[in-house]
Amino acid sequence: MYTLGIETSCDETSCAILKDYKVLSNVTISSLKEHRKYGGVVPEIATRAHLKSIDKVLLGALATAGISLGKIELVAATYKPGLIGSLVVGVNFAKALSYSLKKPFIGVNHLHAHIFAPFLNNEEKLKFPLLGLVVSGGHSEIYYVKDFDKIKLIGQTQDDACGEVFDKIAKAYSLGYPGGPAIDKLFDARYKDYFKFKCGRNRLNLSFSGIKTALIYKKMEFEKNNLLDKNTKIKLLSSFQGASIEAIVSAILEAQAQYKLKVVACGGGVMANSYLRKRLKESENQGIRFLIPPIGYTADNAAIVAGLGFYLYNKKGKTSGLMLDAQAN
Ligand code: KG4
Ligand code: ZN
């Protein structure tokens, strides 16, 4: 079955075509560059960029997959959570296509789609229950996944999301946007505990705002004394990356112990982080497995939306009516 997936929750306009779980195309245009000078995503700019790109992205996805629009049998789109103006573009585009093609439409929760990433291309076998770990620019959450239509939130950040803090710290250190890849590039494992930063953690819940403030104050302190050279920056940022990633790893290990579940499906933009990927792999033993998607499926993309949409339609008989609206939260 051919599924068209559409993702427009933030600054990526993305369309993908899947044949069952096989990704035939996954085409994305990002408005990232247009947000750079503001140090973060500007919702109005993102909305306008989606309007400008969505036709192009769809045509690109069809061309890469080598099929015509008439072959599409299911239209899946992210309907929550995200920036409302951005979501409205993708949801309305999907509903109009579904109506004109006379094919079913299904709205997909973007966060649940992130943890579907490891199952694309049948890379991993779906076996429930499992745990889900989403670490992205807007969310840091742990789920108990009884099935993909029965997902329970069991832990989350109490303030900023992990990726958001990477972005804010990078902005304070003049590393540009997005900050995650920039900090990851500077990361030197020798300095991961150099400064004794700590993230807040209470069982399965996390807090990143304290470490963000600490990094900003430390920078000001070093600057005041004219001591903020490149090496000090590397030590500070490596200590930040070390502490924030260790907090995530310990929270998910605690969730595994508490729920006695060995398999964790992982997703979200921060899953591209080299140290997080390494630490999760190192933590595997006694059947404990972290399903880490290829880097291309970690950040926002439509293949994960199409994959989950197809699963919910095919295995659970779910569809959404054309009355379904975009929801910010
Ligand atoms: O999942 P995503 O594309 O968008 C949201 O749904 O939020 O995640 C984007 C986030 C940004 O905050 C970005 O800085 C972060 O993922 N990110 C990283 C890395 N690559 C992207 N964070 C840490 N290390 C990375 N290598
Ligand atoms: Zn995302």
CSV table of C-alpha atoms and ligand atoms in Angstrom, one decimal:
chain,number,residue,atom,x,y,z
A,1,MET,CA,0.0,0.0,0.0
A,2,TYR,CA,1.3,3.5,-0.9
A,3,THR,CA,1.1,6.0,1.9
A,4,LEU,CA,1.9,9.7,1.5
A,5,GLY,CA,3.2,11.3,4.7
A,6,ILE,CA,3.2,15.1,5.4
A,7,GLU,CA,5.1,16.8,8.1
A,8,THR,CA,4.9,20.6,8.8
A,9,SER,CA,4.9,20.9,12.6
A,10,CYS,CA,7.9,23.2,12.9
A,11,ASP,CA,10.4,24.5,10.3
A,12,GLU,CA,10.7,21.4,8.0
A,13,THR,CA,8.3,21.0,5.1
A,14,SER,CA,8.5,17.3,4.4
A,15,CYS,CA,6.6,14.7,2.2
A,16,ALA,CA,7.4,11.0,2.0
A,17,ILE,CA,6.1,8.1,0.1
A,18,LEU,CA,6.1,4.6,1.7
A,19,LYS,CA,5.2,1.3,0.2
A,20,ASP,CA,4.0,-0.4,3.4
A,21,TYR,CA,7.0,0.4,5.6
A,22,LYS,CA,9.6,0.8,2.9
A,23,VAL,CA,10.6,4.4,2.4
A,24,LEU,CA,10.5,5.2,-1.4
A,25,SER,CA,11.1,8.9,-0.9
A,26,ASN,CA,11.5,11.4,2.0
A,27,VAL,CA,11.9,15.0,0.7
A,28,THR,CA,12.4,17.9,3.0
A,29,ILE,CA,12.9,21.6,2.6
A,30,SER,CA,13.9,23.4,5.8
A,31,SER,CA,13.4,27.1,6.5
A,32,LEU,CA,16.2,26.9,9.0
A,33,LYS,CA,18.4,29.5,7.3
A,34,GLU,CA,15.6,32.1,7.4
A,35,HIS,CA,15.4,31.7,11.2
A,36,ARG,CA,19.2,31.8,11.8
A,37,LYS,CA,19.5,35.6,12.4
A,38,TYR,CA,16.8,35.4,15.1
A,39,GLY,CA,18.5,32.5,16.9
A,40,GLY,CA,15.3,30.4,16.9
A,41,VAL,CA,12.3,29.4,14.8
A,42,VAL,CA,10.0,32.4,14.0
A,43,PRO,CA,6.4,30.9,13.6
A,44,GLU,CA,5.2,33.4,11.0
A,45,ILE,CA,8.3,32.8,8.8
A,46,ALA,CA,7.9,29.0,9.2
A,47,THR,CA,4.2,29.2,8.1
A,48,ARG,CA,5.0,31.2,5.0
A,49,ALA,CA,7.9,28.9,4.1
A,50,HIS,CA,5.5,25.8,4.3
A,51,LEU,CA,3.1,27.5,2.0
A,52,LYS,CA,5.8,28.3,-0.4
A,53,SER,CA,7.4,24.8,-0.3
A,54,ILE,CA,4.7,22.2,0.1
A,55,ASP,CA,3.8,21.8,-3.6
A,56,LYS,CA,7.4,21.5,-4.5
A,57,VAL,CA,8.1,19.0,-1.8
A,58,LEU,CA,5.2,16.8,-2.8
A,59,LEU,CA,6.2,16.8,-6.4
A,60,GLY,CA,9.8,15.9,-5.4
A,61,ALA,CA,8.6,13.0,-3.3
A,62,LEU,CA,6.4,11.6,-6.1
A,63,ALA,CA,9.2,12.0,-8.6
A,64,THR,CA,11.8,10.3,-6.4
A,65,ALA,CA,9.4,7.5,-5.6
A,66,GLY,CA,8.6,7.2,-9.3
A,67,ILE,CA,4.8,7.1,-8.8
A,68,SER,CA,1.9,9.4,-9.7
A,69,LEU,CA,-0.4,11.1,-7.2
A,70,GLY,CA,-3.2,8.8,-8.3
A,71,LYS,CA,-1.4,5.8,-6.8
A,72,ILE,CA,-1.6,7.2,-3.3
A,73,GLU,CA,-3.9,5.0,-1.1
A,74,LEU,CA,-3.6,6.8,2.3
A,75,VAL,CA,-2.7,10.3,3.3
A,76,ALA,CA,-1.1,10.8,6.7
A,77,ALA,CA,-0.2,14.2,8.2
A,78,THR,CA,1.1,15.5,11.6
A,79,TYR,CA,-1.8,17.2,13.3
A,80,LYS,CA,-0.1,17.8,16.7
A,81,PRO,CA,1.9,19.0,18.5
A,82,GLY,CA,3.7,21.9,16.9
A,83,LEU,CA,3.4,25.5,15.8
A,84,ILE,CA,-0.3,26.1,14.9
A,85,GLY,CA,0.3,28.0,11.7
A,86,SER,CA,2.7,25.4,10.5
A,87,LEU,CA,0.5,22.5,11.3
A,88,VAL,CA,-2.5,24.1,9.6
A,89,VAL,CA,-0.7,24.2,6.3
A,90,GLY,CA,0.1,20.4,6.3
A,91,VAL,CA,-3.2,19.3,7.8
A,92,ASN,CA,-5.3,21.3,5.3
A,93,PHE,CA,-3.1,20.2,2.4
A,94,ALA,CA,-3.5,16.6,3.4
A,95,LYS,CA,-7.2,16.8,3.9
A,96,ALA,CA,-7.7,18.5,0.5
A,97,LEU,CA,-5.6,15.7,-1.1
A,98,SER,CA,-7.6,13.0,0.7
A,99,TYR,CA,-10.9,14.6,-0.4
A,100,SER,CA,-9.9,15.0,-4.0
A,101,LEU,CA,-8.2,11.5,-4.3
A,102,LYS,CA,-11.1,9.9,-2.4
A,103,LYS,CA,-8.5,8.2,-0.2
A,104,PRO,CA,-8.5,8.0,3.6
A,105,PHE,CA,-6.8,10.6,5.8
A,106,ILE,CA,-5.2,10.0,9.1
A,107,GLY,CA,-3.8,12.6,11.5
A,108,VAL,CA,-0.7,11.5,13.3
A,109,ASN,CA,0.9,12.7,16.6
A,110,HIS,CA,4.3,13.9,15.7
A,111,LEU,CA,5.9,12.7,19.0
A,112,HIS,CA,4.6,9.2,18.5
A,113,ALA,CA,5.9,9.3,14.9
A,114,HIS,CA,9.4,10.1,16.3
A,115,ILE,CA,9.5,6.7,18.1
A,116,PHE,CA,8.3,4.9,15.0
A,117,ALA,CA,11.5,5.8,13.2
A,118,PRO,CA,13.4,2.6,14.2
A,119,PHE,CA,10.7,0.5,12.5
A,120,LEU,CA,10.8,2.1,9.1
A,121,ASN,CA,12.0,-0.2,6.3
A,122,ASN,CA,11.3,-3.1,8.7
A,123,GLU,CA,14.6,-2.5,10.3
A,124,GLU,CA,13.2,-3.6,13.6
A,125,LYS,CA,10.3,-5.9,14.5
A,126,LEU,CA,7.4,-4.4,16.4
A,127,LYS,CA,6.9,-6.2,19.7
A,128,PHE,CA,4.9,-4.7,22.5
A,129,PRO,CA,5.0,-3.4,25.1
A,130,LEU,CA,8.1,-1.2,24.8
A,131,LEU,CA,9.4,2.1,26.0
A,132,GLY,CA,9.7,5.2,23.9
A,133,LEU,CA,12.2,8.0,24.3
A,134,VAL,CA,11.7,11.3,22.4
A,135,VAL,CA,14.5,13.9,22.8
A,136,SER,CA,13.9,16.8,20.4
A,137,GLY,CA,13.8,20.6,20.2
A,138,GLY,CA,10.4,20.9,21.8
A,139,HIS,CA,10.1,17.7,23.9
A,140,SER,CA,12.0,15.3,26.2
A,141,GLU,CA,9.6,12.5,27.0
A,142,ILE,CA,9.5,8.9,28.1
A,143,TYR,CA,6.5,6.7,27.1
A,144,TYR,CA,5.1,3.4,28.0
A,145,VAL,CA,4.0,2.0,24.6
A,146,LYS,CA,1.4,-0.7,25.0
A,147,ASP,CA,0.7,-0.3,21.3
A,148,PHE,CA,1.0,2.8,19.0
A,149,ASP,CA,-2.6,3.6,19.8
A,150,LYS,CA,-2.1,3.1,23.6
A,151,ILE,CA,0.8,5.4,24.6
A,152,LYS,CA,1.2,6.7,28.1
A,153,LEU,CA,3.5,9.5,29.1
A,154,ILE,CA,5.5,8.4,32.1
A,155,GLY,CA,8.3,11.0,32.3
A,156,GLN,CA,9.1,14.4,30.8
A,157,THR,CA,11.1,17.6,31.2
A,158,GLN,CA,9.6,19.9,33.8
A,159,ASP,CA,10.8,23.0,31.9
A,160,ASP,CA,12.9,23.4,28.7
A,161,ALA,CA,13.3,20.6,26.3
A,162,CYS,CA,16.8,19.1,25.8
A,163,GLY,CA,17.3,20.3,22.2
A,164,GLU,CA,15.9,23.7,23.1
A,165,VAL,CA,18.6,24.1,25.8
A,166,PHE,CA,21.3,23.0,23.3
A,167,ASP,CA,20.0,25.8,21.0
A,168,LYS,CA,19.8,28.4,23.8
A,169,ILE,CA,23.3,27.7,25.1
A,170,ALA,CA,24.7,27.7,21.6
A,171,LYS,CA,23.1,31.1,21.0
A,172,ALA,CA,24.6,32.5,24.2
A,173,TYR,CA,28.0,31.2,23.1
A,174,SER,CA,27.6,32.7,19.6
A,175,LEU,CA,27.5,29.3,17.9
A,176,GLY,CA,24.4,30.0,15.8
A,177,TYR,CA,21.2,28.0,15.3
A,178,PRO,CA,20.5,25.1,15.6
A,179,GLY,CA,22.9,24.7,18.5
A,180,GLY,CA,22.7,20.9,18.9
A,181,PRO,CA,25.0,20.0,16.0
A,182,ALA,CA,27.3,22.9,16.8
A,183,ILE,CA,27.9,21.8,20.4
A,184,ASP,CA,28.2,18.2,19.4
A,185,LYS,CA,30.9,19.1,16.9
A,186,LEU,CA,32.9,20.9,19.6
A,187,PHE,CA,32.3,18.1,22.1
A,188,ASP,CA,35.5,16.5,23.5
A,189,ALA,CA,34.8,13.5,25.7
A,190,ARG,CA,37.9,14.2,27.8
A,191,TYR,CA,36.2,17.2,29.2
A,192,LYS,CA,32.7,15.7,29.7
A,193,ASP,CA,33.1,15.9,33.6
A,194,TYR,CA,35.6,18.8,33.7
A,195,PHE,CA,33.0,21.2,35.1
A,196,LYS,CA,30.6,19.5,37.5
A,197,PHE,CA,27.3,20.5,36.0
A,198,LYS,CA,24.2,18.6,36.9
A,199,CYS,CA,20.8,18.3,35.3
A,200,GLY,CA,17.7,18.1,37.5
A,201,ARG,CA,16.2,14.6,37.6
A,202,ASN,CA,13.4,13.3,39.8
A,203,ARG,CA,12.8,9.6,38.8
A,204,LEU,CA,11.6,9.8,35.2
A,205,ASN,CA,11.3,13.5,35.1
A,206,LEU,CA,14.0,15.9,34.0
A,207,SER,CA,14.9,19.6,34.2
A,208,PHE,CA,17.3,21.4,31.9
A,209,SER,CA,16.7,25.0,32.8
A,210,GLY,CA,19.2,25.0,35.8
A,211,ILE,CA,22.1,23.7,33.6
A,212,LYS,CA,21.2,26.3,31.0
A,213,THR,CA,21.5,29.2,33.5
A,214,ALA,CA,24.7,27.7,34.9
A,215,LEU,CA,26.3,27.6,31.5
A,216,ILE,CA,25.3,31.2,30.8
A,217,TYR,CA,26.6,32.5,34.1
A,218,LYS,CA,29.9,30.6,33.7
A,219,LYS,CA,30.4,32.1,30.3
A,220,MET,CA,29.8,35.6,31.7
A,221,GLU,CA,32.2,34.9,34.6
A,222,PHE,CA,35.0,33.8,32.3
A,223,GLU,CA,34.4,36.7,29.9
A,224,LYS,CA,34.5,39.2,32.8
A,225,ASN,CA,38.0,37.9,33.6
A,226,ASN,CA,39.0,37.7,30.0
A,227,LEU,CA,39.4,34.0,30.2
A,228,LEU,CA,36.9,32.8,27.7
A,229,ASP,CA,39.3,31.3,25.1
A,230,LYS,CA,38.4,28.5,22.6
A,231,ASN,CA,39.7,25.8,25.0
A,232,THR,CA,37.6,27.0,27.9
A,233,LYS,CA,34.5,27.1,25.7
A,234,ILE,CA,35.2,23.5,24.6
A,235,LYS,CA,35.5,22.4,28.3
A,236,LEU,CA,32.3,24.2,29.3
A,237,LEU,CA,30.2,22.9,26.4
A,238,SER,CA,31.6,19.4,26.6
A,239,SER,CA,30.7,19.3,30.3
A,240,PHE,CA,27.2,20.5,29.4
A,241,GLN,CA,26.8,17.8,26.8
A,242,GLY,CA,28.1,15.2,29.1
A,243,ALA,CA,25.8,16.1,32.0
A,244,SER,CA,22.7,16.6,30.0
A,245,ILE,CA,23.1,13.3,28.1
A,246,GLU,CA,24.0,11.4,31.3
A,247,ALA,CA,20.7,12.7,32.8
A,248,ILE,CA,18.7,11.3,29.9
A,249,VAL,CA,20.5,8.0,30.0
A,250,SER,CA,19.9,7.5,33.7
A,251,ALA,CA,16.2,8.4,33.4
A,252,ILE,CA,15.6,5.9,30.7
A,253,LEU,CA,17.6,3.2,32.5
A,254,GLU,CA,15.4,3.9,35.6
A,255,ALA,CA,12.3,3.6,33.4
A,256,GLN,CA,13.5,0.2,32.1
A,257,ALA,CA,14.1,-1.0,35.6
A,258,GLN,CA,10.7,0.3,36.9
A,259,TYR,CA,8.6,-1.0,34.1
A,260,LYS,CA,10.7,-4.2,33.5
A,261,LEU,CA,10.9,-3.5,29.8
A,262,LYS,CA,14.0,-4.1,27.8
A,263,VAL,CA,13.4,-2.4,24.5
A,264,VAL,CA,13.4,1.3,24.0
A,265,ALA,CA,12.4,2.9,20.7
A,266,CYS,CA,14.2,6.2,20.4
A,267,GLY,CA,13.6,9.3,18.2
A,268,GLY,CA,13.8,13.1,17.9
A,269,GLY,CA,16.4,15.5,16.6
A,270,VAL,CA,18.7,15.1,19.7
A,271,MET,CA,19.0,11.4,18.9
A,272,ALA,CA,21.6,12.6,16.3
A,273,ASN,CA,23.9,13.5,19.1
A,274,SER,CA,27.1,11.4,18.9
A,275,TYR,CA,27.5,11.0,22.7
A,276,LEU,CA,23.9,10.1,23.3
A,277,ARG,CA,24.1,7.4,20.6
A,278,LYS,CA,27.3,6.1,22.1
A,279,ARG,CA,26.0,6.1,25.7
A,280,LEU,CA,22.8,4.3,24.8
A,281,LYS,CA,24.7,1.6,22.9
A,282,GLU,CA,27.1,1.2,25.8
A,283,SER,CA,24.2,0.7,28.1
A,284,GLU,CA,22.9,-2.3,26.2
A,285,ASN,CA,23.3,-5.6,28.0
A,286,GLN,CA,21.2,-8.5,29.3
A,287,GLY,CA,18.7,-8.1,26.5
A,288,ILE,CA,18.3,-4.3,27.1
A,289,ARG,CA,18.1,-2.7,23.6
A,290,PHE,CA,17.9,0.8,22.4
A,291,LEU,CA,16.4,1.0,18.9
A,292,ILE,CA,18.3,4.1,17.5
A,293,PRO,CA,17.2,5.2,14.1
A,294,PRO,CA,19.6,6.2,11.3
A,295,ILE,CA,20.5,9.9,11.6
A,296,GLY,CA,18.3,10.7,8.5
A,297,TYR,CA,15.2,9.7,10.5
A,298,THR,CA,16.0,11.4,13.8
A,299,ALA,CA,14.9,15.0,13.0
A,300,ASP,CA,11.5,16.0,11.8
A,301,ASN,CA,10.7,14.2,8.5
A,302,ALA,CA,7.6,12.8,6.8
A,303,ALA,CA,8.7,9.2,6.6
A,304,ILE,CA,8.1,8.7,10.3
A,305,VAL,CA,4.6,10.2,9.9
A,306,ALA,CA,3.7,8.0,6.9
A,307,GLY,CA,5.1,4.9,8.8
A,308,LEU,CA,3.0,5.5,11.9
A,309,GLY,CA,0.0,6.5,9.8
A,310,PHE,CA,0.2,3.3,7.8
A,311,TYR,CA,0.6,1.2,11.0
A,312,LEU,CA,-2.5,2.8,12.6
A,313,TYR,CA,-4.6,2.4,9.5
A,314,ASN,CA,-3.4,-1.1,8.6
A,315,LYS,CA,-3.2,-2.7,12.0
A,316,LYS,CA,-5.8,-0.7,14.0
A,317,GLY,CA,-8.3,0.3,11.3
A,318,LYS,CA,-7.9,3.9,12.3
A,319,THR,CA,-8.7,6.9,10.1
A,320,SER,CA,-9.5,10.6,10.9
A,321,GLY,CA,-12.5,12.5,9.6
A,322,LEU,CA,-11.9,15.6,7.5
A,323,MET,CA,-13.2,17.5,10.6
A,324,LEU,CA,-9.9,16.9,12.4
A,325,ASP,CA,-8.1,20.1,13.1
A,326,ALA,CA,-4.5,21.0,13.8
A,327,GLN,CA,-3.7,21.2,17.5
A,328,ALA,CA,-0.8,23.1,18.9
A,329,ASN,CA,-0.5,21.0,22.1
B,1,KG4,O1,13.0,16.6,16.3
B,1,KG4,P1,13.5,17.9,15.8
B,1,KG4,O2,14.0,18.0,14.4
B,1,KG4,O3,12.4,19.0,16.0
B,1,KG4,C1,11.5,19.0,17.0
B,1,KG4,O4,10.5,18.3,16.9
B,1,KG4,O5,11.8,19.7,18.0
B,1,KG4,O6,14.7,18.4,16.8
B,1,KG4,C2,15.4,19.5,16.6
B,1,KG4,C3,16.4,19.7,17.7
B,1,KG4,C4,17.1,21.0,17.8
B,1,KG4,O7,17.0,21.6,19.1
B,1,KG4,C5,18.6,20.7,17.4
B,1,KG4,O8,19.5,21.5,18.1
B,1,KG4,C6,18.7,19.3,18.0
B,1,KG4,O9,17.4,18.7,17.7
B,1,KG4,N1,19.8,18.5,17.5
B,1,KG4,C7,20.8,18.1,18.2
B,1,KG4,C8,21.7,17.4,17.4
B,1,KG4,N2,21.2,17.5,16.1
B,1,KG4,C9,20.0,18.2,16.2
B,1,KG4,N3,21.0,18.2,19.6
B,1,KG4,C10,22.2,17.6,20.1
B,1,KG4,N4,23.1,17.0,19.3
B,1,KG4,C11,23.0,16.9,17.9
B,1,KG4,N5,23.9,16.3,17.2
B,2,ZN,ZN,10.2,16.6,16.1
